[in-house]
Coordinates of N, CA and C in Angstrom, one line a residue:
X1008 N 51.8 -21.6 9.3 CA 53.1 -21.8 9.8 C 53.2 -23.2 10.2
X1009 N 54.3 -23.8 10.0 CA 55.0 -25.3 10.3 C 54.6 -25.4 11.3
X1010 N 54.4 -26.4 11.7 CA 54.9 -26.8 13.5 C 56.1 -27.2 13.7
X1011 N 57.0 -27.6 14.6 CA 58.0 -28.1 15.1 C 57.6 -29.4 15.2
X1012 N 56.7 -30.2 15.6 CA 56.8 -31.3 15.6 C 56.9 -32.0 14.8
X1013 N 56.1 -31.4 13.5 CA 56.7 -32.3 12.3 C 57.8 -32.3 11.8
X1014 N 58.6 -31.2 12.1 CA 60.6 -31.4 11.8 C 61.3 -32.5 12.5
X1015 N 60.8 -32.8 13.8 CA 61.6 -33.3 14.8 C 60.8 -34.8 14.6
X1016 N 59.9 -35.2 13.9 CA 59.3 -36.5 13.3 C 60.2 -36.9 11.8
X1017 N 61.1 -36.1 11.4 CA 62.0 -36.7 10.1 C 63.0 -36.3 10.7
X1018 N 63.9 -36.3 11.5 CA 64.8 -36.5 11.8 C 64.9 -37.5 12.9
X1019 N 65.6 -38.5 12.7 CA 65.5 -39.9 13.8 C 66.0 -39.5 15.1
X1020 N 66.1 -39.7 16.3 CA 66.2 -39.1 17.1 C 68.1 -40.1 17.3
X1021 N 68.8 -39.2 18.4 CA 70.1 -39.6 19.0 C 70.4 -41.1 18.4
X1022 N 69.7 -41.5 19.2 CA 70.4 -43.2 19.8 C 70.3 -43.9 18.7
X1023 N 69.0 -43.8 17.6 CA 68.9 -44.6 16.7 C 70.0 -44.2 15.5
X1024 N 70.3 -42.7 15.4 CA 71.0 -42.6 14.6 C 72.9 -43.2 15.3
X1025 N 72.9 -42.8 16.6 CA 73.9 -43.9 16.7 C 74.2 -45.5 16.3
X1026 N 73.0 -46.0 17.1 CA 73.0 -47.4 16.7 C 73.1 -47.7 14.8
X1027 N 73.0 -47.5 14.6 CA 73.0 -47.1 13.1 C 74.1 -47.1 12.5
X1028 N 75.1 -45.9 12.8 CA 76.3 -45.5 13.4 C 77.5 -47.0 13.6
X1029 N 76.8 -47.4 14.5 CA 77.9 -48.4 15.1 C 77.4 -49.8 14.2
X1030 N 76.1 -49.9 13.5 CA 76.5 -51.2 13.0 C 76.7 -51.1 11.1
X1031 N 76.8 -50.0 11.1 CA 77.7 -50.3 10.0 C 78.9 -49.8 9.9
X1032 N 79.5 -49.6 11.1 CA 80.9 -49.7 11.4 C 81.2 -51.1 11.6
X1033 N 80.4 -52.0 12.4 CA 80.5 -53.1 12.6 C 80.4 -54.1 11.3
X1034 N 80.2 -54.0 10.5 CA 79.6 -54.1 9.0 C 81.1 -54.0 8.3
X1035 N 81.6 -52.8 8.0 CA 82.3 -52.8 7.1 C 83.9 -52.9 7.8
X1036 N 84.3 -52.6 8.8 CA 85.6 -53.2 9.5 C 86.1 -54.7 9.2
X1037 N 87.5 -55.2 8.6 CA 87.6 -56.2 8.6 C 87.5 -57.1 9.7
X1038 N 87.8 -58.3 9.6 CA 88.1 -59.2 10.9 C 89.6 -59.1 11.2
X1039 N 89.6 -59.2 12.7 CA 91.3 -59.2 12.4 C 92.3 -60.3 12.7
X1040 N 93.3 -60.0 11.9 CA 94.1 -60.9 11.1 C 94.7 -61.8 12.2
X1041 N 95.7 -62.7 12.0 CA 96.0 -63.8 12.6 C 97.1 -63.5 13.3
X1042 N 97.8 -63.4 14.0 CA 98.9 -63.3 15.4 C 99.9 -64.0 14.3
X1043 N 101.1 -63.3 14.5 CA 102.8 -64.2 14.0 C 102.6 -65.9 14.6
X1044 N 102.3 -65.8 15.2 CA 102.5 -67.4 15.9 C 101.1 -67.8 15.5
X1045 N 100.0 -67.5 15.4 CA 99.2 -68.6 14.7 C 99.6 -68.8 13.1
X1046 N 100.3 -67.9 12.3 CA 100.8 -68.3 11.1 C 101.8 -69.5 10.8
X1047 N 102.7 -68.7 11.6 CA 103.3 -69.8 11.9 C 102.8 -71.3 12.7
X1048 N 102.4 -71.5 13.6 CA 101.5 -72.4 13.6 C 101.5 -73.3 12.3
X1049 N 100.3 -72.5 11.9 CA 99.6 -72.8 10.5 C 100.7 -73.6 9.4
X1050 N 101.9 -72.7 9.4 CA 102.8 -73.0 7.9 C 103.5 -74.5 8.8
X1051 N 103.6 -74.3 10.3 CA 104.2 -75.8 10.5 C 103.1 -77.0 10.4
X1052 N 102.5 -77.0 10.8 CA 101.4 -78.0 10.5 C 101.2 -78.5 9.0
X1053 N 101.4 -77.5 8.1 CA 100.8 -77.4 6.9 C 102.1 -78.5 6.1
X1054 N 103.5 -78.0 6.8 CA 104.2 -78.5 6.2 C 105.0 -80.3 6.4
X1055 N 104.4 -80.7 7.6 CA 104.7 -82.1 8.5 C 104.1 -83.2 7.3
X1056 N 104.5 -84.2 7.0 CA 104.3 -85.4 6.1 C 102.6 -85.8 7.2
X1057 N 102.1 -86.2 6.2 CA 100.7 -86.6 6.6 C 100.7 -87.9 7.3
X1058 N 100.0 -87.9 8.8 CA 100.0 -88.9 9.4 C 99.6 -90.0 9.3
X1059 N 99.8 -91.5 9.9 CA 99.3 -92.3 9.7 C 98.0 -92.5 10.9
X1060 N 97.1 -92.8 10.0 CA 96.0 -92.6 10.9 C 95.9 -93.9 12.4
X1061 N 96.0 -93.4 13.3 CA 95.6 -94.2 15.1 C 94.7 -95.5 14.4
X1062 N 95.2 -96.3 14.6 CA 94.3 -97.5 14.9 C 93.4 -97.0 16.0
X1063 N 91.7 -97.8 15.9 CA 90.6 -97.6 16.4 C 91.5 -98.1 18.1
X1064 N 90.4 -98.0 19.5 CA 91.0 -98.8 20.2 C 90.3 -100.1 20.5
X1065 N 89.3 -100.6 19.2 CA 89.5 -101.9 19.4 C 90.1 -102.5 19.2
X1066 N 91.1 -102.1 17.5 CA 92.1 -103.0 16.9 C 93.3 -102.6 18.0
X1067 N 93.1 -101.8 18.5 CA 94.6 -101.7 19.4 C 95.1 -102.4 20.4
X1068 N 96.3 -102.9 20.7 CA 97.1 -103.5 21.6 C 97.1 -103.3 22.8
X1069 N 96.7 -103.8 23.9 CA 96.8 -102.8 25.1 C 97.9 -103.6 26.2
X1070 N 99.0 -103.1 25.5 CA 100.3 -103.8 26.1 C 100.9 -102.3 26.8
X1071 N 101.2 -102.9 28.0 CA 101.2 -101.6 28.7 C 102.8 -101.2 29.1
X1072 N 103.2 -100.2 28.6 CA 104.3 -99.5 28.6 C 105.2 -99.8 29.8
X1073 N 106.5 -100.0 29.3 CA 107.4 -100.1 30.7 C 108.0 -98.7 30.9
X1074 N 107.9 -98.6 32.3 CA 108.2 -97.9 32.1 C 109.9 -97.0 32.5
X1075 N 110.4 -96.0 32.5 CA 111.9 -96.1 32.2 C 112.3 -96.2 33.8
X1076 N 113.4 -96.5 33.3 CA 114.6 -96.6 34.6 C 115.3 -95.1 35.0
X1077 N 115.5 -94.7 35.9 CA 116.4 -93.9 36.0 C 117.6 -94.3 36.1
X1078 N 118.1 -93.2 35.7 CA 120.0 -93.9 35.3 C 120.5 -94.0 36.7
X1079 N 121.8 -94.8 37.2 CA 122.4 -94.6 38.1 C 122.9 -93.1 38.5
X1080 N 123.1 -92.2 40.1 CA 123.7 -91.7 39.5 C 125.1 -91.6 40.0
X1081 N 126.3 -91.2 39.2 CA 127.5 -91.6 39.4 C 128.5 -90.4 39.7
X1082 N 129.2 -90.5 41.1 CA 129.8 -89.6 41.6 C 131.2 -89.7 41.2
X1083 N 131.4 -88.1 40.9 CA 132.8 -88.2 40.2 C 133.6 -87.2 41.5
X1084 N 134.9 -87.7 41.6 CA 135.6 -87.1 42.3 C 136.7 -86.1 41.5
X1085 N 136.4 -84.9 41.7 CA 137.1 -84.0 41.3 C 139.0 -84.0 41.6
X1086 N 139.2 -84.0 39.9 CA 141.1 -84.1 40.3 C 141.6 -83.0 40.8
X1087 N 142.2 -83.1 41.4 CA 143.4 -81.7 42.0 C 143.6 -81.2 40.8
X1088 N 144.0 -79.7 40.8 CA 144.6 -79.3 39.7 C 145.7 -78.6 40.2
X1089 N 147.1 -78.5 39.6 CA 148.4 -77.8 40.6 C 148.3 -76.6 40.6
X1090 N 148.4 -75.6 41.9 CA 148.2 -74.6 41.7 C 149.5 -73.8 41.6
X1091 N 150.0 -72.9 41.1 CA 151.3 -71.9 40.9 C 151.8 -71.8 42.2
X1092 N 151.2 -71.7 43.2 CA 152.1 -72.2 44.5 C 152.8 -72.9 44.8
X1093 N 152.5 -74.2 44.5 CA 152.9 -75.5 44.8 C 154.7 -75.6 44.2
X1094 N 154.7 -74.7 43.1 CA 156.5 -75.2 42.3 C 157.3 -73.8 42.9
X1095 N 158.2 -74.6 43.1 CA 159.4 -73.3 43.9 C 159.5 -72.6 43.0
X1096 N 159.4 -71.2 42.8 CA 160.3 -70.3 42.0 C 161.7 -69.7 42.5
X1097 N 162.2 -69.5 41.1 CA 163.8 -68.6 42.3 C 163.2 -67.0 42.0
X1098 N 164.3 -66.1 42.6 CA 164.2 -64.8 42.5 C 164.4 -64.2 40.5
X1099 N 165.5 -65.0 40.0 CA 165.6 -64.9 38.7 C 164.4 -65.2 37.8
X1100 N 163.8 -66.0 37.8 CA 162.5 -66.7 37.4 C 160.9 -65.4 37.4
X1101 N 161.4 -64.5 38.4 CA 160.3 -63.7 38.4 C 160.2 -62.6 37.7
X1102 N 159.5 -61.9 37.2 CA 159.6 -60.8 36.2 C 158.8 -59.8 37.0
X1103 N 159.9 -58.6 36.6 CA 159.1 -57.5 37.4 C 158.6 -56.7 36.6
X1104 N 158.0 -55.6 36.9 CA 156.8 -55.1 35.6 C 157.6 -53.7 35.2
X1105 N 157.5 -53.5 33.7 CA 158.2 -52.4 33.2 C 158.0 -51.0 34.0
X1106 N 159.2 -50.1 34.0 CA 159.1 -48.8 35.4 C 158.6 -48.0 33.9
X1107 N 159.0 -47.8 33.1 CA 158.5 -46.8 32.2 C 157.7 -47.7 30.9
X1108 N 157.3 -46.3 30.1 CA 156.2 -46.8 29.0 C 157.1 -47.2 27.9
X1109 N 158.9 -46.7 27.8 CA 159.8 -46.7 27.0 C 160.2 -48.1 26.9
X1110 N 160.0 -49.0 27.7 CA 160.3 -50.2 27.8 C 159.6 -51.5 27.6
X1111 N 158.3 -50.8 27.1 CA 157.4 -51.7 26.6 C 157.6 -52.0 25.0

């Protein structure tokens, strides 16, 4: 008669058959792919005229930037504007609003 032990010596036990498991999952899954904005990214960069390369900073100038002014700033005084009060109306001049729908 068999023993049991020797069954349970060809079959690998749990964990190794997991681990197993997970790296050739790990294995055969792609990488994943690039985000909308790193493509983009990518196609702008790709497409910009090729720079001129930075002078070293020995050849470089070290003349030092002025720097900006702020503009004055300038206050504007708001015009009157006339308001529909201001002009006399007469009684004739006024329009009263249609009494029925027939009159529209």
């Amino acid at each position: 008669m068999p023993s049991k032990n020797k069954h349970s010596l060809i079959k690998p036990p749990h964990t190794v058959s997991l681990l197993l498991l997970v790296a050739l999952l790990l294995c055969t899954t792609p990488a994943p792919h690039a985000s909308a904005a790193q493509r983009e990214r990518r196609v702008t960069t790709a497409q910009r005229p090729a720079a001129t390369p930075t002078p070293t900073p020995r050849t470089q100038a070290t003349t030092p930037r002025p720097t900006p002014t702020p503009a004055p700033a300038t206050t504007q005084t708001p015009t009157p504007t006339p308001t529909p009060a201001a002009t006399p109306t007469t009684a004739a001049q006024t329009i009263a609003p249609p009494a029925t729908l027939e009159e529209l």
